[in-house]
Amino acid sequence: MASFSVRFLGCKVSQTDAQTLRERLVRDGHREVERSGDVAVVNTCCVTNEGLAKSRQAAARAARTHARVYVTGCGARLSDTAFAGLPANVTVVLGQIEQAVETVAGDVGAIGCVQADARLDRVRAFVKIQDGCSFSCAFCVIPLVRGATRSRSAEAVLGEIRRRVAQGHREIVLTGVNLGCFRDRAAGHTLPSLIRAAGSIEGVARLRLSSIEVNHVDDKLIAALRETPVVGLHLHVPLQSGDDGVLRAMSRRYTVETYLRKLEPLTDFNLTADVIVGFPGEDEPAFERTLGAVRAARLTKVHVFPYSPRPGTRTAAEDTVPPEVKKERSARLRALSDAACRARWAEKVGRGDVVLVDRPGRGYGADYSPWLVEGPLGELVRVTGRAVVVDGILAA
Ligand code: SF4
């Protein structure tokens, strides 16, 4: 039996892949530990320069505390040179997640006494429904490192959700790189029908989508979200820019007007988004239009990504906005996002909500707003807002 730890950097898909790796090693009879151990797996990210640099640091740190380190994920697939020069106990594992799991698990080896039903002690489970992306946004490295879109079968997804619920998970997050591309033609499923089927599984207390491209937000999807009681009023819809010229240069497939129109029926939703700041050609008026679009769309949490050129993309050689300008714009956008979050939280003071407690003293309300509340882990707790604090809503 080996002792191991798995850490991930980056997005929900990376988190889901890390979960797959952890489960496989637990199922093979190995023991998960917090810090030092025999084996570390670092599932890396390459979506920004910073993500790749942090991935390398994590691998270097793990090499000091573990006998063997496996570097997997997007960063490893994009550039094995990014991990060159690390100690000899670090192995870079290429290939998609399915192959990486087999490589790592094969290397570590199974022990005789395997656990058929490995349970990871989390309230929330990320269930991958799709991987890869066939869009080709000019800045994005994901299609290069994850390949074209492909879906799991609905049967496999629904089976995994049933297993998760049986293991005690209460919240299911449907995860993928471009969720709206999910298709199971043989079974006649698209994302809206999958949401309905997943939401009707007994024991699912909460169901969420990790994110959805605005192109895929339509009447069918909205109806599925609204008519599935366990789906909360939250949607993460990447914006990337609020300027049509920048959106065109990014090869995004919408205008600002389309983005706003598509979200119009969701005025009661807590809407969150990703925005890239300092894309080549983004001038001050273009950035101000982004601030305006964030306000007009009533976005709350904005994940701000200062632009960094990625190798192999169409904008790999372009980076015209100076770093200090990116920094200053990022700070302004984060300030706007913080104010929008606090304004939404303030609406909850004196009002009731139902919070799923996912960590000691913390949880998320029905629209995925963060609450500070005491309650048993994994339970839905009725609360009333007392005050807004820096990181959420204080329950009375
Ligand atoms: S939709 Fe665009 S940004 Fe998102 S993964 Fe696909 S190519 Fe990348």
Short mmCIF file of C-alpha atoms and ligand atoms in Angstrom, two decimals:
data_model
loop_
_atom_site.label_atom_id
_atom_site.label_comp_id
_atom_site.label_asym_id
_atom_site.label_seq_id
_atom_site.Cartn_x
_atom_site.Cartn_y
_atom_site.Cartn_z
CA MET A 1 0.00 0.00 0.00
CA ALA A 2 1.29 3.45 -0.91
CA SER A 3 0.39 6.68 0.83
CA PHE A 4 -0.53 9.40 -1.64
CA SER A 5 -1.88 12.89 -2.08
CA VAL A 6 -3.39 14.51 -5.13
CA ARG A 7 -3.63 18.21 -5.71
CA PHE A 8 -4.99 20.13 -8.65
CA LEU A 9 -4.56 23.61 -10.06
CA GLY A 10 -7.03 25.42 -12.27
CA CYS A 11 -10.65 24.82 -13.15
CA LYS A 12 -13.46 22.47 -12.16
CA VAL A 13 -12.49 20.04 -14.91
CA SER A 14 -9.01 19.79 -13.41
CA GLN A 15 -10.65 19.27 -10.02
CA THR A 16 -12.86 16.52 -11.47
CA ASP A 17 -9.85 14.83 -13.06
CA ALA A 18 -7.99 15.01 -9.75
CA GLN A 19 -11.01 13.41 -8.08
CA THR A 20 -10.90 10.59 -10.65
CA LEU A 21 -7.22 10.01 -9.87
CA ARG A 22 -7.83 10.04 -6.12
CA GLU A 23 -10.67 7.59 -6.38
CA ARG A 24 -8.70 5.22 -8.53
CA LEU A 25 -5.81 5.16 -6.08
CA VAL A 26 -8.15 4.70 -3.10
CA ARG A 27 -9.98 1.95 -4.98
CA ASP A 28 -6.65 0.24 -5.66
CA GLY A 29 -6.09 0.08 -1.91
CA HIS A 30 -3.80 3.05 -1.33
CA ARG A 31 -4.12 5.49 1.53
CA GLU A 32 -4.73 9.19 1.03
CA VAL A 33 -2.66 11.46 3.29
CA GLU A 34 -2.53 15.20 3.79
CA ARG A 35 1.13 16.07 3.40
CA SER A 36 4.19 13.92 2.86
CA GLY A 37 3.89 10.40 1.50
CA ASP A 38 5.07 7.91 -1.08
CA VAL A 39 3.32 9.39 -4.08
CA ALA A 40 2.06 12.84 -5.07
CA VAL A 41 0.02 13.62 -8.15
CA VAL A 42 -0.09 17.25 -9.28
CA ASN A 43 -2.84 17.82 -11.84
CA THR A 44 -1.66 20.98 -13.56
CA CYS A 45 -3.14 23.98 -15.36
CA CYS A 46 -1.83 25.97 -18.30
CA VAL A 47 -4.64 28.39 -18.96
CA THR A 48 -2.39 31.30 -17.95
CA ASN A 49 1.36 31.74 -17.49
CA GLU A 50 0.66 32.08 -13.80
CA GLY A 51 -1.24 28.76 -13.75
CA LEU A 52 1.70 27.00 -15.38
CA ALA A 53 4.25 28.64 -13.06
CA LYS A 54 2.21 27.67 -9.98
CA SER A 55 1.91 24.13 -11.35
CA ARG A 56 5.69 23.89 -11.61
CA GLN A 57 6.10 25.25 -8.06
CA ALA A 58 3.58 22.70 -6.76
CA ALA A 59 5.48 19.86 -8.47
CA ALA A 60 8.80 21.11 -7.06
CA ARG A 61 7.31 21.34 -3.56
CA ALA A 62 5.79 17.86 -3.83
CA ALA A 63 9.19 16.49 -4.93
CA ARG A 64 10.60 17.52 -1.53
CA THR A 65 7.87 15.80 0.51
CA HIS A 66 7.08 12.69 -1.57
CA ALA A 67 9.18 9.84 -2.90
CA ARG A 68 7.54 9.99 -6.36
CA VAL A 69 5.65 12.79 -8.08
CA TYR A 70 3.45 12.49 -11.18
CA VAL A 71 2.66 15.66 -13.10
CA THR A 72 -0.61 15.24 -15.05
CA GLY A 73 -3.23 17.49 -16.64
CA CYS A 74 -3.34 20.40 -19.07
CA GLY A 75 0.07 21.85 -18.11
CA ALA A 76 1.82 18.53 -18.72
CA ARG A 77 0.10 18.11 -22.07
CA LEU A 78 0.90 21.63 -23.26
CA SER A 79 4.55 21.74 -22.36
CA ASP A 80 6.76 19.11 -20.78
CA THR A 81 9.56 21.70 -20.99
CA ALA A 82 7.69 23.71 -18.33
CA PHE A 83 8.58 20.90 -15.93
CA ALA A 84 12.14 20.35 -17.19
CA GLY A 85 14.91 20.54 -14.60
CA LEU A 86 12.79 19.29 -11.70
CA PRO A 87 14.27 16.58 -9.46
CA ALA A 88 14.59 13.05 -10.83
CA ASN A 89 11.63 11.78 -8.76
CA VAL A 90 9.20 13.87 -10.90
CA THR A 91 7.55 12.14 -13.89
CA VAL A 92 5.54 14.11 -16.44
CA VAL A 93 2.57 12.04 -17.62
CA LEU A 94 1.25 12.96 -21.05
CA GLY A 95 -2.12 11.96 -22.50
CA GLN A 96 -5.75 12.62 -21.61
CA ILE A 97 -7.04 11.92 -18.14
CA GLU A 98 -8.17 8.35 -18.87
CA GLN A 99 -4.64 7.39 -19.98
CA ALA A 100 -3.04 9.40 -17.17
CA VAL A 101 -5.12 7.53 -14.57
CA GLU A 102 -4.04 4.20 -16.05
CA THR A 103 -0.38 5.26 -16.20
CA VAL A 104 -0.26 6.52 -12.61
CA ALA A 105 -2.35 3.68 -11.18
CA GLY A 106 -0.33 1.11 -13.14
CA ASP A 107 2.92 2.58 -11.89
CA VAL A 108 1.83 2.80 -8.26
CA GLY A 109 0.27 -0.68 -8.52
CA ALA A 110 -2.84 -2.08 -6.91
CA ILE A 111 -2.79 -4.06 -3.69
CA GLY A 112 -4.82 -7.21 -3.19
CA CYS A 113 -7.41 -5.77 -0.86
CA VAL A 114 -9.12 -3.23 -3.11
CA GLN A 115 -12.01 -1.06 -1.97
CA ALA A 116 -14.87 -1.43 -4.41
CA ASP A 117 -16.60 1.74 -3.25
CA ALA A 118 -14.07 4.43 -2.55
CA ARG A 119 -15.74 7.37 -0.83
CA LEU A 120 -14.23 10.80 -0.82
CA ASP A 121 -15.51 12.77 2.10
CA ARG A 122 -16.94 15.77 0.31
CA VAL A 123 -20.46 17.10 0.37
CA ARG A 124 -20.12 18.18 -3.23
CA ALA A 125 -19.24 15.85 -6.12
CA PHE A 126 -18.12 17.00 -9.54
CA VAL A 127 -19.43 14.71 -12.24
CA LYS A 128 -17.91 15.11 -15.66
CA ILE A 129 -20.39 14.90 -18.52
CA GLN A 130 -18.18 16.11 -21.36
CA ASP A 131 -14.56 16.95 -22.10
CA GLY A 132 -12.74 18.94 -24.77
CA CYS A 133 -13.94 21.86 -26.88
CA SER A 134 -14.55 22.36 -30.58
CA PHE A 135 -14.87 26.13 -30.37
CA SER A 136 -11.65 27.89 -31.23
CA CYS A 137 -11.35 31.05 -29.18
CA ALA A 138 -8.20 32.84 -30.31
CA PHE A 139 -6.56 32.92 -26.87
CA CYS A 140 -7.49 29.49 -25.61
CA VAL A 141 -5.19 26.55 -25.20
CA ILE A 142 -7.86 24.14 -24.01
CA PRO A 143 -8.76 22.65 -27.43
CA LEU A 144 -5.04 21.96 -27.90
CA VAL A 145 -4.55 20.18 -24.62
CA ARG A 146 -7.94 18.54 -24.21
CA GLY A 147 -8.93 17.91 -27.82
CA ALA A 148 -12.33 18.18 -29.52
CA THR A 149 -15.58 17.89 -27.61
CA ARG A 150 -16.73 14.43 -26.63
CA SER A 151 -19.49 13.39 -24.25
CA ARG A 152 -19.95 10.59 -21.79
CA SER A 153 -23.11 8.57 -22.18
CA ALA A 154 -26.09 9.79 -20.17
CA GLU A 155 -26.26 6.33 -18.61
CA ALA A 156 -22.67 6.63 -17.32
CA VAL A 157 -23.34 10.13 -15.97
CA LEU A 158 -26.59 9.18 -14.24
CA GLY A 159 -24.99 6.00 -12.88
CA GLU A 160 -22.15 8.03 -11.41
CA ILE A 161 -24.60 10.47 -9.81
CA ARG A 162 -26.47 7.55 -8.20
CA ARG A 163 -23.16 6.24 -6.87
CA ARG A 164 -22.20 9.65 -5.51
CA VAL A 165 -25.51 10.01 -3.72
CA ALA A 166 -25.15 6.50 -2.28
CA GLN A 167 -21.70 7.56 -1.00
CA GLY A 168 -23.30 10.50 0.82
CA HIS A 169 -22.72 13.40 -1.56
CA ARG A 170 -25.55 15.90 -1.48
CA GLU A 171 -24.61 18.35 -4.18
CA ILE A 172 -23.81 17.37 -7.76
CA VAL A 173 -21.98 19.75 -10.08
CA LEU A 174 -22.20 18.77 -13.74
CA THR A 175 -18.77 19.56 -15.08
CA GLY A 176 -17.13 19.83 -18.49
CA VAL A 177 -15.10 22.15 -20.65
CA ASN A 178 -18.08 23.23 -22.78
CA LEU A 179 -21.16 21.75 -21.14
CA GLY A 180 -23.65 22.90 -23.75
CA CYS A 181 -21.95 20.61 -26.28
CA PHE A 182 -23.07 17.56 -24.28
CA ARG A 183 -24.90 15.09 -26.54
CA ASP A 184 -25.88 11.47 -26.15
CA ARG A 185 -27.45 10.92 -29.54
CA ALA A 186 -28.10 7.23 -28.99
CA ALA A 187 -30.14 7.91 -25.86
CA GLY A 188 -31.59 11.18 -27.22
CA HIS A 189 -30.13 13.31 -24.43
CA THR A 190 -28.91 16.90 -24.58
CA LEU A 191 -27.97 19.08 -21.61
CA PRO A 192 -31.55 20.15 -20.71
CA SER A 193 -32.86 16.58 -20.62
CA LEU A 194 -29.77 15.44 -18.69
CA ILE A 195 -30.43 18.15 -16.08
CA ARG A 196 -34.01 16.95 -15.68
CA ALA A 197 -32.91 13.30 -15.38
CA ALA A 198 -30.10 14.11 -12.92
CA GLY A 199 -32.39 16.34 -10.85
CA SER A 200 -34.93 13.57 -10.43
CA ILE A 201 -32.44 11.16 -8.84
CA GLU A 202 -33.47 10.59 -5.26
CA GLY A 203 -31.04 11.98 -2.73
CA VAL A 204 -29.67 14.82 -4.89
CA ALA A 205 -30.19 17.89 -2.72
CA ARG A 206 -28.55 20.39 -5.06
CA LEU A 207 -27.63 20.30 -8.74
CA ARG A 208 -25.48 22.87 -10.53
CA LEU A 209 -23.71 23.42 -13.82
CA SER A 210 -20.04 24.36 -13.53
CA SER A 211 -20.41 26.88 -16.38
CA ILE A 212 -22.22 27.37 -19.65
CA GLU A 213 -21.35 29.32 -22.78
CA VAL A 214 -23.93 32.01 -23.47
CA ASN A 215 -24.53 30.53 -26.95
CA HIS A 216 -26.08 27.53 -25.22
CA VAL A 217 -28.43 29.51 -22.98
CA ASP A 218 -31.84 29.05 -24.64
CA ASP A 219 -35.50 28.47 -23.73
CA LYS A 220 -35.05 24.71 -23.35
CA LEU A 221 -32.11 25.09 -20.98
CA ILE A 222 -33.82 27.80 -18.95
CA ALA A 223 -36.99 25.69 -18.67
CA ALA A 224 -34.95 22.70 -17.48
CA LEU A 225 -33.18 24.85 -14.88
CA ARG A 226 -36.41 26.41 -13.62
CA GLU A 227 -38.46 23.22 -13.62
CA THR A 228 -35.90 21.08 -11.79
CA PRO A 229 -36.50 21.86 -8.11
CA VAL A 230 -32.99 20.93 -6.90
CA VAL A 231 -31.34 23.36 -9.35
CA GLY A 232 -30.55 26.64 -7.65
CA LEU A 233 -30.79 30.08 -9.17
CA HIS A 234 -27.15 30.32 -10.19
CA LEU A 235 -25.42 30.24 -13.54
CA HIS A 236 -21.78 30.87 -14.48
CA VAL A 237 -21.68 32.33 -18.00
CA PRO A 238 -18.23 33.39 -19.27
CA LEU A 239 -18.28 36.95 -20.67
CA GLN A 240 -14.53 37.41 -21.43
CA SER A 241 -15.05 40.97 -22.67
CA GLY A 242 -17.80 43.56 -22.86
CA ASP A 243 -16.46 45.07 -26.07
CA ASP A 244 -17.63 43.78 -29.44
CA GLY A 245 -14.29 44.47 -31.13
CA VAL A 246 -12.40 42.50 -28.50
CA LEU A 247 -14.98 39.69 -28.60
CA ARG A 248 -14.52 39.49 -32.37
CA ALA A 249 -10.73 39.41 -32.02
CA MET A 250 -11.14 36.65 -29.44
CA SER A 251 -13.35 34.70 -31.90
CA ARG A 252 -16.05 34.49 -29.30
CA ARG A 253 -19.35 33.68 -30.95
CA TYR A 254 -21.54 36.48 -29.60
CA THR A 255 -21.86 40.22 -29.23
CA VAL A 256 -22.45 42.07 -25.98
CA GLU A 257 -26.05 42.66 -27.03
CA THR A 258 -26.56 38.89 -27.51
CA TYR A 259 -24.97 38.15 -24.14
CA LEU A 260 -27.29 40.57 -22.37
CA ARG A 261 -30.39 39.43 -24.29
CA LYS A 262 -29.74 35.76 -23.54
CA LEU A 263 -29.47 36.48 -19.82
CA GLU A 264 -32.54 38.73 -19.75
CA PRO A 265 -34.90 35.90 -18.61
CA LEU A 266 -32.60 35.16 -15.67
CA THR A 267 -32.96 38.39 -13.70
CA ASP A 268 -33.58 36.45 -10.48
CA PHE A 269 -30.44 34.31 -10.94
CA ASN A 270 -27.10 34.92 -9.29
CA LEU A 271 -25.00 35.27 -12.44
CA THR A 272 -21.23 34.89 -12.34
CA ALA A 273 -18.65 35.00 -15.14
CA ASP A 274 -15.04 34.92 -16.30
CA VAL A 275 -13.48 38.01 -17.85
CA ILE A 276 -10.07 38.32 -19.52
CA VAL A 277 -8.43 41.68 -18.87
CA GLY A 278 -5.81 43.19 -21.17
CA PHE A 279 -6.49 41.15 -24.29
CA PRO A 280 -4.41 42.53 -27.21
CA GLY A 281 -6.08 45.69 -28.50
CA GLU A 282 -8.16 46.29 -25.37
CA ASP A 283 -7.96 50.07 -24.86
CA GLU A 284 -9.44 52.06 -21.99
CA PRO A 285 -12.84 52.64 -23.67
CA ALA A 286 -13.08 48.92 -24.48
CA PHE A 287 -12.31 48.06 -20.86
CA GLU A 288 -14.92 50.54 -19.67
CA ARG A 289 -17.46 48.85 -21.92
CA THR A 290 -16.57 45.60 -20.10
CA LEU A 291 -17.32 47.27 -16.77
CA GLY A 292 -20.60 48.48 -18.27
CA ALA A 293 -21.51 44.98 -19.50
CA VAL A 294 -20.76 43.48 -16.07
CA ARG A 295 -23.17 46.02 -14.54
CA ALA A 296 -25.82 45.60 -17.26
CA ALA A 297 -25.76 41.82 -16.94
CA ARG A 298 -25.99 42.18 -13.12
CA LEU A 299 -23.03 39.85 -12.71
CA THR A 300 -21.87 39.29 -9.15
CA LYS A 301 -18.67 37.24 -8.86
CA VAL A 302 -16.33 37.87 -11.77
CA HIS A 303 -13.28 35.63 -12.08
CA VAL A 304 -10.69 38.01 -13.49
CA PHE A 305 -7.94 36.60 -15.71
CA PRO A 306 -5.20 39.04 -16.73
CA TYR A 307 -4.43 38.02 -20.32
CA SER A 308 -1.27 36.02 -20.94
CA PRO A 309 -0.41 34.60 -24.39
CA ARG A 310 -0.44 30.83 -24.55
CA PRO A 311 1.80 28.83 -26.87
CA GLY A 312 0.08 27.33 -29.89
CA THR A 313 -2.88 29.74 -29.85
CA ARG A 314 -3.65 32.33 -32.53
CA THR A 315 -2.68 35.18 -30.22
CA ALA A 316 0.50 33.47 -28.97
CA ALA A 317 2.68 36.30 -30.28
CA GLU A 318 0.43 39.17 -29.18
CA ASP A 319 0.50 40.90 -25.82
CA THR A 320 0.09 44.64 -26.33
CA VAL A 321 -1.36 45.81 -23.01
CA PRO A 322 1.38 46.64 -20.46
CA PRO A 323 1.39 44.54 -17.25
CA GLU A 324 0.74 47.55 -15.01
CA VAL A 325 -2.36 48.44 -17.06
CA LYS A 326 -3.62 44.85 -16.79
CA LYS A 327 -3.03 45.01 -13.06
CA GLU A 328 -4.88 48.28 -12.63
CA ARG A 329 -7.84 47.15 -14.77
CA SER A 330 -7.99 43.81 -12.95
CA ALA A 331 -8.18 45.65 -9.62
CA ARG A 332 -11.03 47.87 -10.88
CA LEU A 333 -12.97 44.89 -12.17
CA ARG A 334 -12.46 42.95 -8.94
CA ALA A 335 -13.66 45.97 -6.95
CA LEU A 336 -16.81 46.13 -9.08
CA SER A 337 -17.35 42.40 -8.59
CA ASP A 338 -16.86 42.64 -4.82
CA ALA A 339 -19.39 45.48 -4.61
CA ALA A 340 -21.91 43.51 -6.71
CA CYS A 341 -21.49 40.43 -4.47
CA ARG A 342 -22.02 42.49 -1.34
CA ALA A 343 -25.09 44.15 -2.83
CA ARG A 344 -26.64 40.75 -3.59
CA TRP A 345 -25.73 39.46 -0.14
CA ALA A 346 -27.25 42.58 1.47
CA GLU A 347 -30.61 41.71 -0.14
CA LYS A 348 -30.61 38.56 1.99
CA VAL A 349 -30.41 40.34 5.33
CA GLY A 350 -33.72 39.74 7.11
CA ARG A 351 -34.73 37.12 4.54
CA GLY A 352 -34.79 33.33 4.63
CA ASP A 353 -32.69 30.91 2.60
CA VAL A 354 -31.73 27.24 2.69
CA VAL A 355 -28.00 26.59 3.01
CA LEU A 356 -26.18 23.37 2.24
CA VAL A 357 -23.41 23.19 4.86
CA ASP A 358 -20.31 22.03 3.01
CA ARG A 359 -17.55 22.94 5.48
CA PRO A 360 -17.50 23.62 9.20
CA GLY A 361 -19.24 26.95 9.69
CA ARG A 362 -19.87 27.58 5.99
CA GLY A 363 -22.17 26.74 3.14
CA TYR A 364 -23.98 28.00 0.09
CA GLY A 365 -27.54 29.26 -0.27
CA ALA A 366 -29.98 28.35 -3.02
CA ASP A 367 -28.40 30.82 -5.47
CA TYR A 368 -24.85 29.83 -4.50
CA SER A 369 -24.28 32.87 -2.31
CA PRO A 370 -21.84 32.08 0.53
CA TRP A 371 -23.22 31.90 4.09
CA LEU A 372 -21.53 31.68 7.46
CA VAL A 373 -23.65 29.23 9.41
CA GLU A 374 -23.23 26.50 11.98
CA GLY A 375 -24.83 23.18 11.11
CA PRO A 376 -24.13 19.52 10.46
CA LEU A 377 -21.95 18.89 7.41
CA GLY A 378 -23.98 17.88 4.37
CA GLU A 379 -27.29 19.10 5.82
CA LEU A 380 -29.69 21.66 4.39
CA VAL A 381 -30.21 24.31 7.06
CA ARG A 382 -32.89 27.03 7.12
CA VAL A 383 -31.34 30.43 7.82
CA THR A 384 -32.17 34.12 7.99
CA GLY A 385 -29.62 36.74 7.03
CA ARG A 386 -28.32 38.84 9.93
CA ALA A 387 -25.50 40.87 8.39
CA VAL A 388 -23.06 40.99 5.51
CA VAL A 389 -19.43 40.30 6.35
CA VAL A 390 -16.37 40.28 4.16
CA ASP A 391 -16.75 36.73 2.91
CA GLY A 392 -20.48 36.15 2.93
CA ILE A 393 -23.78 36.45 4.77
CA LEU A 394 -23.90 35.90 8.51
CA ALA A 395 -26.85 33.72 9.55
CA ALA A 396 -28.99 34.88 12.47
S1 SF4 B 1 -15.28 27.90 -25.49
FE1 SF4 B 1 -13.42 29.03 -26.08
S2 SF4 B 1 -12.54 29.62 -24.06
FE2 SF4 B 1 -13.97 27.94 -23.65
S3 SF4 B 1 -12.70 26.07 -23.72
FE3 SF4 B 1 -13.62 26.36 -25.78
S4 SF4 B 1 -12.04 27.48 -26.93
FE4 SF4 B 1 -11.54 27.70 -24.74
#
